[in-house]
mmCIF file of C-alpha atoms and ligand atoms in Angstrom:
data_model
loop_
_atom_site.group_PDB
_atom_site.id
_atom_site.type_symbol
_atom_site.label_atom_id
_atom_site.label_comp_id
_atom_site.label_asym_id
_atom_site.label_seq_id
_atom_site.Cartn_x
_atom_site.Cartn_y
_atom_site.Cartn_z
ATOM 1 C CA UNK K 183 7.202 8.679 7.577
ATOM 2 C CA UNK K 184 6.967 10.015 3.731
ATOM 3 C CA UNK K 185 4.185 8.574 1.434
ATOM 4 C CA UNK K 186 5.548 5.585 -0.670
ATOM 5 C CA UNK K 187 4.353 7.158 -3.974
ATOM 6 C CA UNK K 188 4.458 11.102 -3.904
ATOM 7 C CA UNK K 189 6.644 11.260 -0.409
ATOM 8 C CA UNK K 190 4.947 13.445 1.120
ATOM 9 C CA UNK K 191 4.970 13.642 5.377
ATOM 10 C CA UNK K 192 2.238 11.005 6.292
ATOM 11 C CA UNK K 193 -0.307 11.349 9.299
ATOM 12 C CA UNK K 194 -0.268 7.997 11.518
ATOM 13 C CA UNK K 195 -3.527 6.428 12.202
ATOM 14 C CA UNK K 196 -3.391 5.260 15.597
ATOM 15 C CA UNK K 197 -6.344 4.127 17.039
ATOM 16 C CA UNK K 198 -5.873 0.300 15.575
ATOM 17 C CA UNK K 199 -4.195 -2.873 16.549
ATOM 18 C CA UNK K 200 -1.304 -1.606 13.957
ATOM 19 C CA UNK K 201 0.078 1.706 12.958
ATOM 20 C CA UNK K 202 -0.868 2.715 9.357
ATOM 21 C CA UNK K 203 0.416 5.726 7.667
ATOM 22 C CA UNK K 204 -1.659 7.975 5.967
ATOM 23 C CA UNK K 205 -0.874 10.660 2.998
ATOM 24 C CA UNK K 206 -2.969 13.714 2.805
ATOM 25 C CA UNK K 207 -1.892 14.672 -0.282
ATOM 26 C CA UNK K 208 -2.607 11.645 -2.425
ATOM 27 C CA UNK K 209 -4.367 9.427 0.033
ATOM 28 C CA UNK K 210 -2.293 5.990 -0.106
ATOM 29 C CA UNK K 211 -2.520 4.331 3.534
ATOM 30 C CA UNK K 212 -0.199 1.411 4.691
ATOM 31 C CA UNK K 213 1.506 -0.276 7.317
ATOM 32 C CA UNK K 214 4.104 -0.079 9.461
ATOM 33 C CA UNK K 215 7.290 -2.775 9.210
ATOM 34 C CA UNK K 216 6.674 -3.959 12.148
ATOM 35 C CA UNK K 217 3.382 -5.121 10.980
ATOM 36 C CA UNK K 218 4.249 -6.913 7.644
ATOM 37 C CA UNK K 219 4.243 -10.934 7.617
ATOM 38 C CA UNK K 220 7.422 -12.326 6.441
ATOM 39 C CA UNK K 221 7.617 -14.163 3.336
ATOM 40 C CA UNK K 222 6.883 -17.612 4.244
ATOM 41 C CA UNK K 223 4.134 -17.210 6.630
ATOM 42 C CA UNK K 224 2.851 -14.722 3.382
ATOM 43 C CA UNK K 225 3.213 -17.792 1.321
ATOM 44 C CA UNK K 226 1.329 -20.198 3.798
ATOM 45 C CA UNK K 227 -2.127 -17.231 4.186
ATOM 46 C CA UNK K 228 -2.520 -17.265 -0.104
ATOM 47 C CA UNK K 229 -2.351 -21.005 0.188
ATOM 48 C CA UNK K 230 -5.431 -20.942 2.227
ATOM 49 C CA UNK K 231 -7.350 -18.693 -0.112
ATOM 50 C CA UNK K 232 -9.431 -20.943 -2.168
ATOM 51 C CA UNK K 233 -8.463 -19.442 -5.671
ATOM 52 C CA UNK K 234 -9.399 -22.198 -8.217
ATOM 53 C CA UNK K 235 -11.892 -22.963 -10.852
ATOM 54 C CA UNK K 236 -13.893 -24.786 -8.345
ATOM 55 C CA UNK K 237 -14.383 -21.282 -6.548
ATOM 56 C CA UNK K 238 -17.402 -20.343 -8.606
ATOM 57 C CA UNK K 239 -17.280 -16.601 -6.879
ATOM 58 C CA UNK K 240 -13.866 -16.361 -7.762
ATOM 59 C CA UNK K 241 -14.671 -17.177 -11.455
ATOM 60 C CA UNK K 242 -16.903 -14.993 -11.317
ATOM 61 C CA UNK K 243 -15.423 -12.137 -10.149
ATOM 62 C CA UNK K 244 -13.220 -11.955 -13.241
ATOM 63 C CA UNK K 245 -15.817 -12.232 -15.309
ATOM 64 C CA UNK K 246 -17.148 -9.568 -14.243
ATOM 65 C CA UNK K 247 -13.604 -7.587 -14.018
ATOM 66 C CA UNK K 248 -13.281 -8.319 -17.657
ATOM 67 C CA UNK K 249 -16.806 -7.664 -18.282
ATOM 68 C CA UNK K 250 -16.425 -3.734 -17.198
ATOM 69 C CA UNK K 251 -12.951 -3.240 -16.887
ATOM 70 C CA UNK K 252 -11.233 -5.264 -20.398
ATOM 71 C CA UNK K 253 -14.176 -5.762 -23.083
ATOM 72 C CA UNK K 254 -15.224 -1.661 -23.334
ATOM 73 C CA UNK K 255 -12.251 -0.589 -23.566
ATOM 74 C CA UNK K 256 -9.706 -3.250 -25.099
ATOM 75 C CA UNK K 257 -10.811 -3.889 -28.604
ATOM 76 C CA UNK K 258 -8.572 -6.051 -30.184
ATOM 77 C CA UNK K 259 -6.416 -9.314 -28.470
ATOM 78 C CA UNK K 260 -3.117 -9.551 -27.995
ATOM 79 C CA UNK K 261 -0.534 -10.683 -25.068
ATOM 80 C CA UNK K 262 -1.229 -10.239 -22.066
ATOM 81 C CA UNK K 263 0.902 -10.544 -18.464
ATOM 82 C CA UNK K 264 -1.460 -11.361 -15.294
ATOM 83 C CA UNK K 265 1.217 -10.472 -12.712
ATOM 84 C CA UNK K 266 0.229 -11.886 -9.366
ATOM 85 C CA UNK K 267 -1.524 -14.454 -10.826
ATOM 86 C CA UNK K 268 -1.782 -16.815 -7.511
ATOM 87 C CA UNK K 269 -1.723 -20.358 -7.573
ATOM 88 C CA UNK K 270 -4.695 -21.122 -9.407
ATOM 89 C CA UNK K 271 -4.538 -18.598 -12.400
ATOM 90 C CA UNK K 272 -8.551 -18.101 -13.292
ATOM 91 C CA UNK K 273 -8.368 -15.096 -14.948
ATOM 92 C CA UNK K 274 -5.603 -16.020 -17.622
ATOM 93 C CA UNK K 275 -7.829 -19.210 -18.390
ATOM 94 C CA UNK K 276 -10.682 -16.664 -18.902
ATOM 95 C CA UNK K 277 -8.495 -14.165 -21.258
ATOM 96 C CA UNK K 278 -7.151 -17.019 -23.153
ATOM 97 C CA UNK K 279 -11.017 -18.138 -23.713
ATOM 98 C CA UNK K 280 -10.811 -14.854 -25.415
ATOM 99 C CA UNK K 281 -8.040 -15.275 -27.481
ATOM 100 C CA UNK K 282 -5.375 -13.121 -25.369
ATOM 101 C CA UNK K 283 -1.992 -15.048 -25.503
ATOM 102 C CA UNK K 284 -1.188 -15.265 -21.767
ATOM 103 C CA UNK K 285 1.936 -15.056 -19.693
ATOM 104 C CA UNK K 286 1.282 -15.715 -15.805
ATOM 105 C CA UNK K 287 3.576 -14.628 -13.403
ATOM 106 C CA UNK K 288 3.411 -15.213 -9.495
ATOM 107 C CA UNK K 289 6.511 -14.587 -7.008
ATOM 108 C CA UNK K 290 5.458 -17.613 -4.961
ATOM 109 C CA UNK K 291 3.367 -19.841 -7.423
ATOM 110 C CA UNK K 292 4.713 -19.163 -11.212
ATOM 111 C CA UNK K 293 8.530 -17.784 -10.255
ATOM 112 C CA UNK K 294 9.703 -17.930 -13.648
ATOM 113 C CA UNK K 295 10.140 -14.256 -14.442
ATOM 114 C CA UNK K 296 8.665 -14.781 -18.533
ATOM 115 C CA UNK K 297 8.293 -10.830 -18.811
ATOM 116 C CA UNK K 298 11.837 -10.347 -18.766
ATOM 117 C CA UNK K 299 12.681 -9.123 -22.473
ATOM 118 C CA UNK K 300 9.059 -8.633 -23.090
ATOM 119 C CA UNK K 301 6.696 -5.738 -23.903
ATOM 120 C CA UNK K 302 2.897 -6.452 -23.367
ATOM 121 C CA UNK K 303 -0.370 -5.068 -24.967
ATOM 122 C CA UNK K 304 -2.038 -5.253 -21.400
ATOM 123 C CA UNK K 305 -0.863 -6.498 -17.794
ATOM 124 C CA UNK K 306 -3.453 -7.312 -15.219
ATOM 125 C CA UNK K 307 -2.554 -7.429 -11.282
ATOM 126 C CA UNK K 308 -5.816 -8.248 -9.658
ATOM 127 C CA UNK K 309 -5.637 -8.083 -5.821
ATOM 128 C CA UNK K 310 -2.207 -8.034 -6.328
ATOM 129 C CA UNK K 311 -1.374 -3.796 -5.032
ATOM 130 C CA UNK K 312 -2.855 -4.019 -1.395
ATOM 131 C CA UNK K 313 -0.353 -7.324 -0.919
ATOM 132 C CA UNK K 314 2.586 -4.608 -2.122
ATOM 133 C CA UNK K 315 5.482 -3.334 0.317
ATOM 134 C CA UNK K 316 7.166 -1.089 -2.143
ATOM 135 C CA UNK K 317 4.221 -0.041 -4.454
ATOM 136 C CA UNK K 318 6.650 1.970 -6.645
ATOM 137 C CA UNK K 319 9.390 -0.467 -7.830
ATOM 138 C CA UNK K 320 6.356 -3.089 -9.005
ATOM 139 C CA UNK K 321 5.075 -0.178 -10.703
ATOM 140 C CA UNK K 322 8.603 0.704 -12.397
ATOM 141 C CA UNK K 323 8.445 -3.221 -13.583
ATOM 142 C CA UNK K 324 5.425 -2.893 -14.694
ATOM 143 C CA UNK K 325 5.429 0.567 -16.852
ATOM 144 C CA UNK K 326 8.872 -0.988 -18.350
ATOM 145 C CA UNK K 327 6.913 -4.211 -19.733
ATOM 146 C CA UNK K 328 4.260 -2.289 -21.443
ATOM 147 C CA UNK K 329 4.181 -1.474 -24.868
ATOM 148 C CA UNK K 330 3.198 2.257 -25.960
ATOM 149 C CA UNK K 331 -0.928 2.793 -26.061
ATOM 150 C CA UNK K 332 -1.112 -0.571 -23.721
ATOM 151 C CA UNK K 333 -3.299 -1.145 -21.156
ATOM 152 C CA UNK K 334 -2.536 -2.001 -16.666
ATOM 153 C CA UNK K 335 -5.504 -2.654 -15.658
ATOM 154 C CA UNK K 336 -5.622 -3.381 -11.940
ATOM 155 C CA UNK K 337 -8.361 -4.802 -9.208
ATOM 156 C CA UNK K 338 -7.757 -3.718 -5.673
ATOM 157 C CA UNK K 339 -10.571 -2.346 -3.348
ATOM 158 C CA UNK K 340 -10.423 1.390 -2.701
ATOM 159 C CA UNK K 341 -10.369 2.402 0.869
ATOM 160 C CA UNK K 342 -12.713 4.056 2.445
ATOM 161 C CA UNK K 343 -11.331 7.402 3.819
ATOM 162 C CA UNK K 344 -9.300 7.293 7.236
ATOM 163 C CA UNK K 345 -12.938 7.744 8.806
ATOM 164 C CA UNK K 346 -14.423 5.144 8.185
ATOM 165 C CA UNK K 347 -10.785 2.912 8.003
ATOM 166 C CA UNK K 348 -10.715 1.364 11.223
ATOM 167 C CA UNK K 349 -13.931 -0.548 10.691
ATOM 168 C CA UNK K 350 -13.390 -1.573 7.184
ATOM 169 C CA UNK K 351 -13.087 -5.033 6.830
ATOM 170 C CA UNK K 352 -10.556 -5.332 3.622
ATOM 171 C CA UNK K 353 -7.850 -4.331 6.194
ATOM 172 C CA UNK K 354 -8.258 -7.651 8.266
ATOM 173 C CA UNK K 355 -6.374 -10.255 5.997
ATOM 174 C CA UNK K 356 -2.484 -9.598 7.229
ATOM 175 C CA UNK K 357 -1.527 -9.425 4.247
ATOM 176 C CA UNK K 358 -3.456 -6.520 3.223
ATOM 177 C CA UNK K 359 -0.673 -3.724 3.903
ATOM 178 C CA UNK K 360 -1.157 -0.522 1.233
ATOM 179 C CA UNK K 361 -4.100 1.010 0.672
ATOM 180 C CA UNK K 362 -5.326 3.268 -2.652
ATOM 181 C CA UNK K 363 -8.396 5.591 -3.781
ATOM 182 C CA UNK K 364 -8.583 7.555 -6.836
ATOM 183 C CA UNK K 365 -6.367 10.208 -5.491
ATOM 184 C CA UNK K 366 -3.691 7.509 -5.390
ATOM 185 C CA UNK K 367 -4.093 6.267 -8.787
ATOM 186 C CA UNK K 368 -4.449 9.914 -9.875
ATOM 187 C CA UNK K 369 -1.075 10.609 -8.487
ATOM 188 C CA UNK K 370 0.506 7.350 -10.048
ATOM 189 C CA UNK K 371 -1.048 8.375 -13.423
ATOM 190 C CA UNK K 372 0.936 11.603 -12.795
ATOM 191 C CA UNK K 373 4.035 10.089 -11.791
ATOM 192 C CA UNK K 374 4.183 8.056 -14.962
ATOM 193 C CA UNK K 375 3.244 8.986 -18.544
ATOM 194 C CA UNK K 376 -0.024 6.894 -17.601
ATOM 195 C CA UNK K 377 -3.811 8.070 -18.811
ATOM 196 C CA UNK K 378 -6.671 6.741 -16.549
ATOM 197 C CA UNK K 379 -9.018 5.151 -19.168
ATOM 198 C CA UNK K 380 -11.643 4.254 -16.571
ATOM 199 C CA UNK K 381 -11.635 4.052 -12.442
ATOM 200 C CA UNK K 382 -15.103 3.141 -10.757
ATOM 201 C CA UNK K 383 -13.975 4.694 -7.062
ATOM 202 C CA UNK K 384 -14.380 1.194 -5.805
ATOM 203 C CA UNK K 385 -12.235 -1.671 -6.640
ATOM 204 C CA UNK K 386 -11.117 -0.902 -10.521
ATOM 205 C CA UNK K 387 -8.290 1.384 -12.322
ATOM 206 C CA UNK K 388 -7.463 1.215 -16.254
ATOM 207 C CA UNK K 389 -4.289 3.219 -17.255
ATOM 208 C CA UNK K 390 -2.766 3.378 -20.705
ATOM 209 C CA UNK K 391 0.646 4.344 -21.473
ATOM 210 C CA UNK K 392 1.272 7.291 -23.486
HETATM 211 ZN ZN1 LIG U 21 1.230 10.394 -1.001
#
C-alpha cells in the first residue's frame, strides 16, 4: 500500500482488530477499506458525540485551542472558515466573540459549500483530519481557499509511534481512520508552499501559506 501523502511503500501493522498502514518515511498511519464506516452509519456515531454549548469540556477545549494555537500568533481578525464544524459549531461562536467573521462548513451538518469562490485569512479543522479518507484532496481544498500569509490551523491528536499504537486509545472511535505526528505535518508543509508557525507534538499544527 503507498502512504496517502508522500506515497511511499507502507509497513502494515498487524497485530490489531484492523489492518493499519504505516509510512516510515513520514509517519502517517491509517486504515484499511475494509475497515472504514460508510457514510450513514458515520453520520449516526458524530450524532452521538455531545458537541454543544452545554458540553462545558467541549467549550473549553477551544478555548484553550484558541488560547495557544490562534491569539499568539494571529494578530489581527478577519474571516475565518471552521471546516468540519459538526453539528453544534462551538468554536465559530467563540471566534465570532472575537470579532472573526465566520463561515461554518460541515459535510453532514452545514452542507452548503459557502467557501466556494472564497479566499480566507484562516481555516480551522479541529478533529476534523483523523475522520479523513483521502487526507490529500481536503488538503488541496483547503490550500485553494486560503489567502497568501493565511493561517490552517488544525486540532487532531498526534499518534503515538507504532509502539505504543495498539494501546492508544484515540484509535477506538471507528471513525478515527488516519493518523499524523510532526513528521506528517512536516511532510505536508513540504508538499505545499506551507510554513509551520507552531506544532506542540501533541494535538496542534499552525501552517501559513507562503
Ligand atoms: Zn508517507
Amino acid at each position: 500500500m503507498d502512504c496517502k501523502i508522500c506515497n511511499n511503500k507502507t509497513l502494515d501493522i498487524l497485530e490489531l482488530e484492523s489492518i493499519y498502514y504505516y509510512c516510515p518515511k513520514c509517519n502517517l498511519i491509517f486504515i484499511d477499506e475494509i475497515s472504514i464506516l460508510d457514510s450513514i452509519e458515520e453520520k449516526s456515531r458524530y450524532e452521538e458525540h455531545e458537541n454543544g454549548h452545554e458540553n462545558q469540556g467541549y467549550v473549553r477545549m477551544f478555548e484553550i485551542f484558541i488560547k495557544q494555537v490562534i491569539e499568539p500568533y494571529i494578530s489581527k481578525t478577519g474571516l475565518v472558515l471552521d471546516f468540519g464544524c459538526g453539528p453544534g459549531p462551538v468554536l465559530g461562536a467563540l471566534l465570532k466573540e472575537r470579532d472573526f467573521t465566520v463561515d461554518q462548513y460541515d459535510p453532514y451538518f452545514f452542507p452548503e459549500r459557502v467557501f466556494e469562490g472564497k479566499k480566507y485569512d484562516l481555516i480551522t479543522s479541529t478533529e476534523v483530519f483523523e475522520h479523513l479518507k483521502e487526507p490529500l484532496q481536503e488538503m488541496n481544498k483547503l490550500y485553494e481557499h486560503l489567502k497568501k500569509d493565511a493561517y490552517l490551523a488544525i486540532m487532531t491528536s498526534f499518534h503515538p509511534g507504532i509502539d505504543d499504537f495498539a494501546d492508544w486509545w484515540y484509535k477506538r472511535d471507528p471513525t478515527h481512520i488516519t493518523f499524523y505526528n510532526s513528521n506528517t505535518f512536516k511532510e505536508i508543509a513540504r508538499k505545499y508552499s506551507l510554513e509551520i508557525v507552531f506544532e506542540d507534538g501533541d494535538k496542534y499544527c499552525l501552517f501559513k501559506k507562503r
